[in-house]
Coordinates of C-alpha atoms in Angstrom, one line a residue:
M1 CA 3.7 -17.3 13.7
N2 CA 4.8 -19.1 16.8
Q3 CA 7.3 -22.0 17.1
Q4 CA 4.6 -24.6 17.5
A5 CA 3.0 -23.6 14.2
E6 CA 6.4 -23.7 12.5
D7 CA 7.2 -27.2 13.9
L8 CA 3.7 -28.3 12.7
I9 CA 4.6 -27.3 9.2
T10 CA 7.8 -29.4 9.3
V11 CA 5.9 -32.4 10.6
L12 CA 3.2 -32.1 8.0
Y13 CA 5.5 -31.8 5.0
K14 CA 7.6 -34.7 6.2
A15 CA 4.6 -36.9 6.6
R16 CA 2.5 -35.5 3.7
W17 CA 4.9 -33.9 1.4
H18 CA 2.3 -33.7 -1.4
L19 CA 0.5 -31.0 0.7
L20 CA 3.3 -28.6 -0.2
S21 CA 1.8 -28.2 -3.7
S22 CA -1.9 -28.6 -2.8
L23 CA -4.3 -25.9 -3.7
N24 CA -7.3 -24.4 -1.9
S25 CA -10.4 -23.0 -3.3
E26 CA -8.7 -19.9 -4.3
G27 CA -5.9 -21.7 -6.2
E28 CA -3.4 -20.9 -3.5
T29 CA -0.7 -23.2 -2.1
P30 CA 0.5 -23.0 1.6
L31 CA 3.3 -20.8 0.2
H32 CA 0.8 -18.3 -1.0
R33 CA -0.9 -18.1 2.4
A34 CA 2.4 -17.7 4.3
A35 CA 3.7 -15.0 1.8
R36 CA 0.4 -13.1 2.0
A37 CA 0.6 -13.1 5.9
G38 CA 4.2 -12.2 6.0
H39 CA 5.2 -15.3 7.9
V40 CA 8.9 -15.4 6.8
H41 CA 9.7 -18.5 8.9
A42 CA 6.8 -20.4 7.5
V43 CA 8.0 -19.5 4.0
Q44 CA 11.5 -20.7 4.9
R45 CA 10.1 -23.9 6.3
I46 CA 7.9 -24.6 3.2
I47 CA 10.8 -24.0 0.8
A48 CA 13.1 -26.2 3.0
G49 CA 10.4 -28.9 2.8
V50 CA 10.3 -28.8 -1.0
K51 CA 14.1 -29.1 -1.1
E52 CA 14.1 -32.0 1.3
N53 CA 11.6 -33.8 -0.9
L54 CA 12.9 -33.2 -4.4
E55 CA 13.5 -36.9 -4.8
N56 CA 9.7 -37.3 -4.5
L57 CA 8.9 -34.3 -6.7
A58 CA 9.6 -33.3 -10.2
E59 CA 13.0 -31.7 -10.8
N60 CA 11.6 -28.2 -11.3
Q61 CA 9.0 -28.5 -8.6
L62 CA 10.5 -25.8 -6.3
M63 CA 10.3 -23.2 -9.0
D64 CA 6.8 -24.5 -9.9
I65 CA 5.6 -24.0 -6.3
I66 CA 7.2 -20.6 -6.0
A67 CA 5.9 -19.4 -9.3
T68 CA 2.4 -21.0 -9.0
R69 CA -0.3 -18.5 -9.6
N70 CA -3.6 -18.4 -7.7
C71 CA -6.9 -17.8 -9.2
A72 CA -6.3 -14.0 -9.4
G73 CA -3.0 -14.7 -11.4
E74 CA -0.7 -13.8 -8.5
N75 CA 2.4 -15.8 -7.3
A76 CA 3.8 -15.8 -3.8
L77 CA 6.2 -12.9 -4.6
H78 CA 3.3 -10.8 -5.9
L79 CA 1.4 -11.3 -2.6
A80 CA 4.4 -10.7 -0.4
A81 CA 5.2 -7.4 -2.3
M82 CA 1.6 -6.3 -2.5
H83 CA 1.3 -6.6 1.4
G84 CA 4.8 -5.0 1.9
H85 CA 6.6 -8.1 3.5
A86 CA 10.2 -7.3 2.8
Q87 CA 11.7 -10.3 4.5
V88 CA 9.5 -12.7 2.6
V89 CA 10.4 -11.0 -0.6
T90 CA 14.1 -11.4 0.1
T91 CA 13.6 -15.1 1.0
L92 CA 11.7 -15.9 -2.1
L93 CA 14.2 -14.1 -4.4
K94 CA 17.2 -15.9 -2.7
D95 CA 15.7 -19.4 -3.0
A96 CA 14.0 -19.1 -6.4
P97 CA 15.9 -21.3 -8.9
D98 CA 14.9 -18.9 -11.6
A99 CA 16.3 -15.4 -11.2
R100 CA 13.7 -14.1 -13.6
L101 CA 10.9 -14.4 -10.9
S102 CA 10.9 -10.7 -10.3
S103 CA 10.2 -9.9 -13.9
V104 CA 6.9 -12.1 -13.8
L105 CA 3.6 -10.0 -14.0
T106 CA 0.3 -10.6 -12.5
E107 CA -2.3 -12.0 -15.0
A108 CA -5.1 -9.7 -14.0
N109 CA -3.5 -6.3 -14.5
N110 CA 0.1 -6.9 -15.7
A111 CA 1.6 -5.5 -12.5
S112 CA 5.1 -6.4 -11.5
A113 CA 6.2 -7.2 -7.9
L114 CA 8.1 -3.9 -7.8
Y115 CA 5.0 -1.9 -8.8
L116 CA 2.9 -3.7 -6.1
A117 CA 5.6 -3.0 -3.5
V118 CA 5.5 0.7 -4.3
M119 CA 1.7 0.6 -4.0
S120 CA 2.1 -1.1 -0.6
T121 CA 4.1 2.0 0.5
S122 CA 6.8 -0.2 2.1
V123 CA 10.2 1.3 1.3
A124 CA 11.9 -1.8 2.7
T125 CA 10.2 -4.0 0.2
V126 CA 11.0 -1.8 -2.8
K127 CA 14.6 -2.0 -1.6
A128 CA 14.5 -5.7 -1.3
L129 CA 13.3 -6.2 -4.9
L130 CA 15.9 -3.6 -6.3
A131 CA 18.7 -5.3 -4.4
H132 CA 18.0 -8.5 -6.3
E133 CA 21.0 -9.6 -8.4
C134 CA 18.7 -10.0 -11.4
N135 CA 18.9 -6.9 -13.7
D136 CA 15.6 -7.9 -15.3
T137 CA 13.4 -6.8 -12.3
S138 CA 10.4 -5.5 -14.0
A139 CA 8.8 -2.1 -12.9
Q140 CA 5.7 -2.5 -15.1
G141 CA 2.2 -1.6 -13.8
P142 CA -1.3 -1.6 -15.2
K143 CA -2.3 0.5 -18.1
G144 CA 1.3 0.9 -19.2
Q145 CA 2.4 2.7 -16.0
N146 CA 5.6 1.9 -14.2
A147 CA 6.6 1.9 -10.5
L148 CA 7.7 5.6 -10.8
H149 CA 4.2 6.6 -11.9
A150 CA 2.9 4.9 -8.7
A151 CA 5.5 6.6 -6.4
A152 CA 4.6 9.9 -8.0
V153 CA 0.8 9.4 -7.4
L154 CA 1.6 8.5 -3.8
Q155 CA 3.9 11.5 -3.5
N156 CA 6.4 9.4 -1.7
R157 CA 9.7 11.2 -2.3
E158 CA 11.9 8.6 -0.8
M159 CA 10.6 5.9 -3.1
V160 CA 11.0 8.2 -6.1
N161 CA 14.6 8.9 -5.1
I162 CA 15.3 5.1 -4.7
L163 CA 13.6 4.2 -8.1
L164 CA 15.5 7.0 -9.9
E165 CA 18.8 5.9 -8.5
K166 CA 18.3 2.3 -9.5
K167 CA 16.3 2.7 -12.6
P168 CA 16.6 6.2 -13.9
E169 CA 15.1 5.2 -17.3
L170 CA 11.6 5.0 -15.5
A171 CA 11.5 8.8 -15.6
S172 CA 10.8 8.8 -19.3
G173 CA 8.5 5.8 -19.3
V174 CA 5.0 6.5 -20.6
D175 CA 1.6 4.8 -19.9
D176 CA -1.1 3.9 -22.3
M177 CA -1.9 7.6 -22.6
K178 CA 1.7 8.5 -23.1
S179 CA 1.8 10.2 -19.8
T180 CA 5.1 10.3 -17.9
P181 CA 5.6 10.2 -14.1
L182 CA 6.3 13.9 -14.4
H183 CA 2.8 14.4 -15.9
F184 CA 1.2 12.6 -12.9
A185 CA 3.3 14.7 -10.3
S186 CA 2.5 18.0 -12.2
S187 CA -1.2 17.2 -12.2
D188 CA -1.2 16.7 -8.4
G189 CA 0.9 19.8 -7.8
A190 CA 3.4 17.7 -6.1
Y191 CA 6.3 20.2 -6.1
S192 CA 8.8 18.0 -4.2
I193 CA 8.1 15.0 -6.5
V194 CA 8.5 17.2 -9.7
H195 CA 11.7 18.5 -8.2
A196 CA 13.0 15.1 -7.4
I197 CA 12.3 13.9 -10.9
L198 CA 14.0 16.9 -12.5
Y199 CA 17.0 16.9 -10.0
P200 CA 17.7 13.3 -9.1
K201 CA 20.3 12.8 -6.4
S202 CA 22.4 10.7 -8.7
K203 CA 22.6 13.4 -11.4
S204 CA 21.3 16.9 -11.7
L205 CA 19.3 17.3 -14.8
F206 CA 18.9 21.1 -14.6
G207 CA 20.1 22.6 -17.9
D208 CA 20.8 19.1 -19.2
P209 CA 19.2 17.9 -22.5
A210 CA 17.8 14.9 -20.6
G211 CA 16.1 17.2 -18.1
Q212 CA 14.7 19.3 -20.8
S213 CA 13.4 16.4 -22.7
L214 CA 11.4 15.2 -19.7
V215 CA 9.6 18.5 -19.6
A216 CA 9.0 18.5 -23.3
M217 CA 7.4 15.0 -23.6
Q218 CA 3.9 15.1 -24.7
D219 CA 1.0 12.8 -23.8
S220 CA -1.6 11.4 -26.4
E221 CA -3.3 14.8 -26.4
G222 CA 0.0 16.6 -27.1
S223 CA 0.0 18.0 -23.5
T224 CA 3.3 18.4 -21.7
A225 CA 3.7 18.4 -17.9
L226 CA 3.5 22.1 -18.2
H227 CA 0.2 22.1 -19.8
I228 CA -1.1 19.8 -17.1
A229 CA 0.2 22.0 -14.2
A230 CA -1.4 25.1 -15.8
L231 CA -4.7 23.1 -16.3
M232 CA -4.8 22.3 -12.5
G233 CA -3.6 25.7 -11.5
H234 CA -0.3 24.7 -9.9
V235 CA 1.7 27.9 -10.6
N236 CA 4.6 26.8 -8.4
V237 CA 5.0 23.7 -10.5
V238 CA 4.6 25.8 -13.7
R239 CA 7.6 28.0 -12.5
L240 CA 9.8 25.0 -11.7
L241 CA 9.1 23.2 -15.1
I242 CA 9.8 26.5 -17.1
K243 CA 13.1 27.0 -15.0
A244 CA 14.2 23.5 -16.0
S245 CA 13.2 23.8 -19.6
P246 CA 12.5 27.4 -20.8
D247 CA 11.9 26.3 -24.4
S248 CA 9.0 24.0 -23.3
A249 CA 6.9 27.1 -22.7
D250 CA 6.4 27.3 -26.5
I251 CA 5.1 23.7 -27.0
R252 CA 1.6 23.4 -28.4
D253 CA -0.8 20.6 -27.7
K254 CA -3.0 18.9 -30.5
Q255 CA -5.3 21.9 -30.5
G256 CA -2.3 24.3 -31.0
R257 CA -2.5 25.6 -27.4
T258 CA 0.2 26.7 -25.2
F259 CA 0.1 26.3 -21.5
L260 CA -1.2 29.8 -21.2
H261 CA -4.2 28.9 -23.5
I262 CA -4.9 26.0 -21.1
A263 CA -4.8 28.2 -18.0
C264 CA -7.2 30.6 -19.7
A265 CA -9.5 28.0 -21.1
D266 CA -10.1 26.0 -17.9
E267 CA -13.2 26.7 -15.9
G268 CA -11.3 27.4 -12.7
W269 CA -9.6 30.6 -11.8
Q270 CA -6.1 30.5 -12.9
R271 CA -5.1 34.0 -12.0
P272 CA -1.7 33.0 -10.5
T273 CA -0.6 31.3 -13.8
V274 CA -1.8 34.1 -15.9
R275 CA -0.2 36.7 -13.7
Y276 CA 3.1 34.9 -13.7
V277 CA 3.2 35.0 -17.6
V278 CA 2.2 38.6 -17.5
K279 CA 5.1 39.5 -15.2
N280 CA 7.7 37.4 -17.1
P281 CA 9.0 39.3 -20.2
M282 CA 10.5 36.1 -21.5
L283 CA 7.0 34.7 -21.9
H284 CA 5.3 37.7 -23.5
D285 CA 5.3 36.1 -26.9
L286 CA 2.7 33.7 -25.5
L287 CA 0.2 36.6 -24.8
N288 CA -0.9 36.9 -28.5
S289 CA -0.3 33.3 -29.7
Q290 CA -3.2 31.7 -31.5
D291 CA -4.3 28.1 -31.3
K292 CA -5.6 26.1 -34.3
E293 CA -8.9 27.9 -34.2
G294 CA -7.2 31.4 -34.1
N295 CA -8.0 31.9 -30.5
T296 CA -5.6 33.8 -28.3
P297 CA -5.5 33.4 -24.4
L298 CA -7.7 36.5 -24.2
H299 CA -10.4 34.9 -26.5
L300 CA -10.4 31.9 -24.2
A301 CA -10.5 33.9 -20.9
A302 CA -13.3 36.0 -22.3
N303 CA -15.2 32.9 -23.4
H304 CA -15.1 31.4 -20.1
G305 CA -16.0 34.6 -18.3
K306 CA -12.8 34.9 -16.3
F307 CA -12.8 38.6 -15.5
V308 CA -9.6 38.6 -13.4
D309 CA -7.7 36.8 -16.2
V310 CA -8.9 39.2 -18.8
Y311 CA -7.9 42.1 -16.7
A312 CA -4.4 40.7 -16.1
L313 CA -3.9 40.0 -19.7
I314 CA -5.0 43.4 -20.8
S315 CA -3.1 45.3 -18.1
S316 CA 0.1 43.8 -19.5
G317 CA 0.1 46.3 -22.3
K318 CA 1.2 43.5 -24.6
V319 CA -2.0 42.0 -25.6
H320 CA -3.7 42.9 -29.0
P321 CA -7.4 42.8 -28.3
D322 CA -8.3 43.3 -32.0
I323 CA -6.9 39.9 -33.1
M324 CA -9.6 37.8 -34.8
N325 CA -9.9 34.1 -34.6
A326 CA -10.9 31.8 -37.4
E327 CA -14.6 32.8 -37.0
G328 CA -13.7 36.4 -37.4
E329 CA -14.3 37.2 -33.8
T330 CA -12.3 39.4 -31.4
A331 CA -12.2 38.6 -27.7
F332 CA -14.8 41.4 -27.1
D333 CA -17.1 39.8 -29.7
I334 CA -16.9 36.6 -27.7
A335 CA -17.4 38.4 -24.4
K336 CA -20.6 40.1 -25.6
N337 CA -22.2 36.6 -26.1
T338 CA -21.3 35.2 -22.8
V339 CA -23.8 35.3 -19.9
S340 CA -21.1 35.8 -17.3
F341 CA -20.3 39.2 -18.9
F342 CA -23.8 40.4 -19.0
F343 CA -24.0 42.6 -16.1
M344 CA -20.5 44.1 -16.9
L345 CA -21.6 44.9 -20.4
H346 CA -25.0 46.4 -19.4
D347 CA -23.1 49.7 -18.8
P348 CA -20.8 50.4 -21.8
Y349 CA -18.3 51.9 -19.4
T350 CA -17.6 49.5 -16.5
P351 CA -14.5 50.3 -14.4
A352 CA -13.2 47.6 -12.1
T353 CA -10.2 47.8 -9.8
Y354 CA -8.5 44.7 -8.4
N355 CA -5.7 46.1 -6.3
D356 CA -5.4 43.1 -3.9
Q357 CA -6.1 40.3 -6.5
L358 CA -3.7 41.5 -9.2
G359 CA -1.0 43.0 -7.1
F360 CA -1.4 46.3 -9.0
S361 CA -4.1 48.7 -9.7
V362 CA -5.6 48.5 -13.2
E363 CA -8.8 50.0 -14.6
V364 CA -10.3 48.3 -17.6
R365 CA -13.0 49.7 -19.7
L366 CA -14.7 47.4 -22.1
M367 CA -16.5 49.4 -24.8
E368 CA -18.3 48.6 -28.1
G369 CA -15.7 48.2 -30.7
G370 CA -12.6 47.7 -28.5
V371 CA -10.9 47.6 -25.1
E372 CA -9.2 50.4 -23.2
S373 CA -6.9 49.8 -20.3
S374 CA -5.0 52.1 -18.1
L375 CA -2.8 51.7 -15.0
V376 CA -4.0 53.6 -12.0

């Protein structure tokens, strides 16, 4: 905004001071428009105009104008944060008579200015809000999420670090589905974000009960971040989570499934996750674990026609293929009824070697009545 425009604002509010609180068709004041556009000098002139005309206005008119909501339920601070205007945010917070302005949420989706600032990807705006002397700066977002959920989705490590430094409690915040920011980051396979949450710069959580509790937190389906990482096939994140919290590997979801069950039940090919478990002796107890329906990971891999995962599990030498589920079926019984196994079962003795895929040579023979495996 040029000097002439700023001078015009001064002339107008001195001659027509009532225009400072006038609304347009969208329910916005001049302050809304200036904040949205990021015109910090215009914002300063408007606030100065209100202060100069307090004798003509109600005692609390300054706060009323700053806090006025438009038809979308947003005040000037929301708009400035939403569009990443850090200087405007600083000006509004400095001049607002009520220090609780930064805790006000939008009416439409219950989003705080801090959440909106994160979504704008403006690091400077996030810092401006967190630098505010009010300790009540809200981080709330829609659907129960907080600003760290948003930063995790955006995979913005700088914002994640800033939020964790100023508001470490956000790491354990849950949304309406009880998902934490760690769930979000694990779902996206965002290794650097998962690492930042587990190992914040201000305090290392490795081996610490707080860090372990983050990995162990379960969403509304009973899934941990480990379950989610396994579901999406992010084995690098799976390794990182287990390293931070080894005991979390044993946690079951509401169906009684471990993360290995999830990896085997997913429609995609989760060979890296299954192979990771097979090669890790500390996780071998999971190989024959049964969910609430009595299914082992082998049952689920067979049911989904995941040949490579079946081979990897059997080749471990630790899997008991004769385990029956609640329906009295073994993994082989299930395999016989799946279309994807039809051609392999057409010949009772079907050898298969996957040197490159599995990292070792294994020949598996599926036969009526059982399963044989031998390392080649």
